[in-house]
PDB file of C-alpha atoms in Angstrom:
ATOM      1  CA  MET A 655     -43.629  11.638 -16.506  1.00 43.00           C
ATOM      2  CA  SER A 656     -43.822   7.789 -17.153  1.00 49.00           C
ATOM      3  CA  ASN A 657     -43.858   5.615 -14.089  1.00 52.00           C
ATOM      4  CA  PHE A 658     -40.842   3.656 -13.293  1.00 48.00           C
ATOM      5  CA  THR A 659     -42.746   0.776 -11.651  1.00 50.00           C
ATOM      6  CA  SER A 660     -44.687   0.116 -14.671  1.00 51.00           C
ATOM      7  CA  ILE A 661     -41.672  -0.879 -16.333  1.00 57.00           C
ATOM      8  CA  GLU A 662     -41.548  -4.765 -17.315  1.00 67.00           C
ATOM      9  CA  PHE A 663     -38.949  -6.999 -17.786  1.00 70.00           C
ATOM     10  CA  GLU A 664     -38.081 -10.478 -18.034  1.00 81.00           C
ATOM     11  CA  LEU A 665     -38.160 -12.988 -15.338  1.00 88.00           C
ATOM     12  CA  PHE A 666     -34.637 -14.100 -14.182  1.00 90.00           C
ATOM     13  CA  ASP A 667     -34.439 -17.720 -16.117  1.00 85.00           C
ATOM     14  CA  ILE A 668     -33.510 -20.250 -14.017  1.00 85.00           C
ATOM     15  CA  THR A 669     -30.759 -21.007 -16.706  1.00 87.00           C
ATOM     16  CA  GLY A 670     -29.152 -17.831 -16.256  1.00 88.00           C
ATOM     17  CA  ASN A 671     -28.721 -17.028 -19.692  1.00 89.00           C
ATOM     18  CA  ASN A 672     -30.657 -13.208 -19.061  1.00 91.00           C
ATOM     19  CA  TYR A 673     -28.581 -13.108 -15.951  1.00 92.00           C
ATOM     20  CA  LEU A 674     -26.560  -9.643 -17.012  1.00 92.00           C
ATOM     21  CA  ALA A 675     -29.268  -7.442 -18.426  1.00 92.00           C
ATOM     22  CA  TRP A 676     -31.720  -8.694 -15.034  1.00 93.00           C
ATOM     23  CA  ALA A 677     -28.833  -7.926 -12.701  1.00 93.00           C
ATOM     24  CA  LEU A 678     -28.562  -4.259 -14.490  1.00 93.00           C
ATOM     25  CA  TYR A 679     -31.977  -3.544 -14.529  1.00 93.00           C
ATOM     26  CA  ALA A 680     -32.465  -5.161 -10.682  1.00 94.00           C
ATOM     27  CA  GLU A 681     -29.447  -2.630  -9.623  1.00 94.00           C
ATOM     28  CA  PHE A 682     -31.390   0.473 -11.635  1.00 94.00           C
ATOM     29  CA  PHE A 683     -34.555  -0.504 -10.084  1.00 93.00           C
ATOM     30  CA  LEU A 684     -33.294  -0.916  -6.852  1.00 96.00           C
ATOM     31  CA  SER A 685     -31.560   2.593  -6.921  1.00 96.00           C
ATOM     32  CA  THR A 686     -34.702   4.248  -7.853  1.00 94.00           C
ATOM     33  CA  LYS A 687     -36.389   2.931  -4.826  1.00 95.00           C
ATOM     34  CA  GLY A 688     -33.486   3.791  -2.421  1.00 96.00           C
ATOM     35  CA  LEU A 689     -32.971  -0.242  -1.748  1.00 96.00           C
ATOM     36  CA  GLU A 690     -29.353  -0.060  -3.402  1.00 95.00           C
ATOM     37  CA  GLY A 691     -27.928  -0.549   0.059  1.00 96.00           C
ATOM     38  CA  THR A 692     -29.482  -3.678   0.589  1.00 97.00           C
ATOM     39  CA  ILE A 693     -27.447  -5.742  -1.640  1.00 96.00           C
ATOM     40  CA  LEU A 694     -23.711  -4.503  -0.960  1.00 94.00           C
ATOM     41  CA  GLU A 695     -21.778  -6.457   1.231  1.00 91.00           C
ATOM     42  CA  GLY A 696     -22.108  -5.581   5.280  1.00 90.00           C
ATOM     43  CA  ASN A 697     -25.012  -3.509   4.846  1.00 89.00           C
ATOM     44  CA  GLN A 698     -26.865  -2.404   7.769  1.00 91.00           C
ATOM     45  CA  THR A 699     -30.103  -1.781   6.025  1.00 92.00           C
ATOM     46  CA  GLN A 700     -33.153  -1.862   7.989  1.00 95.00           C
ATOM     47  CA  SER A 701     -35.340  -5.371   7.793  1.00 94.00           C
ATOM     48  CA  GLN A 702     -37.963  -3.594   6.100  1.00 96.00           C
ATOM     49  CA  GLU A 703     -35.704  -2.420   3.263  1.00 97.00           C
ATOM     50  CA  LYS A 704     -34.557  -6.061   2.841  1.00 96.00           C
ATOM     51  CA  ALA A 705     -38.087  -6.939   3.027  1.00 96.00           C
ATOM     52  CA  LYS A 706     -38.606  -4.790  -0.290  1.00 96.00           C
ATOM     53  CA  ALA A 707     -35.915  -5.873  -1.823  1.00 96.00           C
ATOM     54  CA  MET A 708     -36.891  -9.743  -1.547  1.00 96.00           C
ATOM     55  CA  ILE A 709     -40.330  -8.711  -2.826  1.00 94.00           C
ATOM     56  CA  PHE A 710     -39.025  -7.455  -6.000  1.00 94.00           C
ATOM     57  CA  PHE A 711     -36.500 -10.262  -6.515  1.00 94.00           C
ATOM     58  CA  ARG A 712     -39.357 -12.988  -5.936  1.00 92.00           C
ATOM     59  CA  HIS A 713     -41.534 -10.750  -8.038  1.00 92.00           C
ATOM     60  CA  HIS A 714     -39.059 -11.357 -10.691  1.00 92.00           C
ATOM     61  CA  PHE A 715     -37.549 -14.740 -10.509  1.00 92.00           C
ATOM     62  CA  HIS A 716     -38.611 -17.914 -12.394  1.00 90.00           C
ATOM     63  CA  GLY A 717     -41.012 -20.206 -10.345  1.00 88.00           C
ATOM     64  CA  ASP A 718     -38.062 -22.508  -9.432  1.00 89.00           C
ATOM     65  CA  LEU A 719     -35.628 -19.713  -8.019  1.00 89.00           C
ATOM     66  CA  LYS A 720     -38.424 -18.604  -5.638  1.00 91.00           C
ATOM     67  CA  ASN A 721     -38.591 -21.849  -4.459  1.00 91.00           C
ATOM     68  CA  GLU A 722     -34.871 -22.151  -4.226  1.00 91.00           C
ATOM     69  CA  TYR A 723     -35.137 -18.433  -2.147  1.00 92.00           C
ATOM     70  CA  LEU A 724     -38.182 -19.060  -0.569  1.00 91.00           C
ATOM     71  CA  THR A 725     -36.451 -18.955   3.285  1.00 93.00           C
ATOM     72  CA  VAL A 726     -33.906 -16.392   2.412  1.00 94.00           C
ATOM     73  CA  LYS A 727     -34.708 -12.996   4.040  1.00 94.00           C
ATOM     74  CA  ASP A 728     -31.455 -11.142   3.402  1.00 96.00           C
ATOM     75  CA  PRO A 729     -31.032  -9.725  -0.581  1.00 96.00           C
ATOM     76  CA  GLN A 730     -27.626  -9.625  -0.427  1.00 96.00           C
ATOM     77  CA  VAL A 731     -26.992 -13.071   0.249  1.00 95.00           C
ATOM     78  CA  VAL A 732     -29.195 -13.877  -2.710  1.00 95.00           C
ATOM     79  CA  TRP A 733     -27.288 -11.158  -5.065  1.00 95.00           C
ATOM     80  CA  ASN A 734     -24.185 -12.917  -4.253  1.00 94.00           C
ATOM     81  CA  ASN A 735     -25.749 -16.585  -5.083  1.00 93.00           C
ATOM     82  CA  LEU A 736     -26.677 -15.448  -8.036  1.00 93.00           C
ATOM     83  CA  LYS A 737     -23.576 -13.736  -9.244  1.00 92.00           C
ATOM     84  CA  GLU A 738     -21.324 -16.791  -8.383  1.00 91.00           C
ATOM     85  CA  ARG A 739     -24.198 -19.344 -10.029  1.00 89.00           C
ATOM     86  CA  ASN A 740     -23.556 -17.205 -13.045  1.00 87.00           C
ATOM     87  CA  GLY A 741     -20.101 -16.918 -13.339  1.00 84.00           C
ATOM     88  CA  TYR A 742     -19.952 -13.227 -13.188  1.00 74.00           C
ATOM     89  CA  THR A 743     -17.766 -11.009 -10.478  1.00 63.00           C
ATOM     90  CA  TYR A 744     -18.653  -7.547  -9.975  1.00 53.00           C
ATOM     91  CA  SER A 745     -16.732  -4.158  -9.653  1.00 53.00           C
ATOM     92  CA  ARG A 746     -17.864  -0.587  -9.320  1.00 50.00           C
ATOM     93  CA  GLY A 747     -15.391   2.148  -9.507  1.00 47.00           C
ATOM     94  CA  ARG A 748     -12.599   3.611 -11.978  1.00 42.00           C
ATOM     95  CA  GLY A 749     -10.923   0.597 -12.142  1.00 42.00           C
ATOM     96  CA  ARG A 750      -8.462  -0.861 -14.293  1.00 42.00           C
ATOM     97  CA  GLY A 751      -9.995  -1.001 -17.806  1.00 41.00           C
ATOM     98  CA  HIS A 752     -12.591   1.859 -17.102  1.00 39.00           C
ATOM     99  CA  GLY A 753     -14.356   2.479 -20.166  1.00 39.00           C
ATOM    100  CA  ARG A 754     -13.659  -0.638 -22.256  1.00 39.00           C
ATOM    101  CA  GLY A 755     -16.644  -3.220 -21.639  1.00 40.00           C
ATOM    102  CA  ARG A 756     -18.319  -1.067 -18.425  1.00 37.00           C
ATOM    103  CA  VAL A 757     -21.187   0.776 -18.020  1.00 39.00           C
ATOM    104  CA  HIS A 758     -21.264   4.024 -16.299  1.00 40.00           C
ATOM    105  CA  GLY A 759     -18.299   2.877 -14.284  1.00 42.00           C
ATOM    106  CA  HIS A 760     -19.571  -0.719 -13.703  1.00 46.00           C
ATOM    107  CA  GLY A 761     -17.253  -3.844 -14.503  1.00 49.00           C
ATOM    108  CA  TYR A 762     -18.659  -7.507 -15.133  1.00 48.00           C
ATOM    109  CA  THR A 763     -16.342 -10.227 -15.751  1.00 50.00           C
ATOM    110  CA  ARG A 764     -17.271 -13.645 -16.221  1.00 50.00           C
ATOM    111  CA  GLY A 765     -15.074 -16.318 -15.660  1.00 49.00           C
ATOM    112  CA  CYS A 766     -14.164 -18.866 -18.546  1.00 42.00           C
ATOM    113  CA  GLY A 767     -11.638 -21.222 -16.780  1.00 38.00           C
ATOM    114  CA  TYR A 768      -8.396 -20.077 -18.258  1.00 34.00           C
ATOM    115  CA  GLY A 769      -8.707 -16.235 -17.192  1.00 38.00           C
ATOM    116  CA  GLN A 770     -11.952 -13.948 -16.976  1.00 39.00           C
ATOM    117  CA  VAL A 771     -13.396 -12.260 -20.157  1.00 37.00           C
ATOM    118  CA  ARG A 772     -14.953  -8.946 -19.761  1.00 40.00           C
ATOM    119  CA  VAL A 773     -18.694  -8.643 -20.995  1.00 38.00           C
TER     120      VAL A 773
END
């Protein structure tokens, strides 16, 4: 069986061009480590779990992003800031439009000024 921790993926680019792929991989990786709760609104996760998630994030950030988030200790804050910065909103579940433009019940939409385009 392969070792999930050895899987390599791109650093999160400061321009945000690879945000969607990076965010999906990051979410999957956090889930494999039992840390998916650290990025949810109102989470009550322990500081040790938050620290593990932050180490993961910082390890996979471009150098300038590492500096920008140097003093942030809550991964949920970083997660939401990155979504907003890159113009994405995120929804889970079987809401309207399930299936089309979604990956396994997840839906990412990107604001474009006149509405939102599902990606």
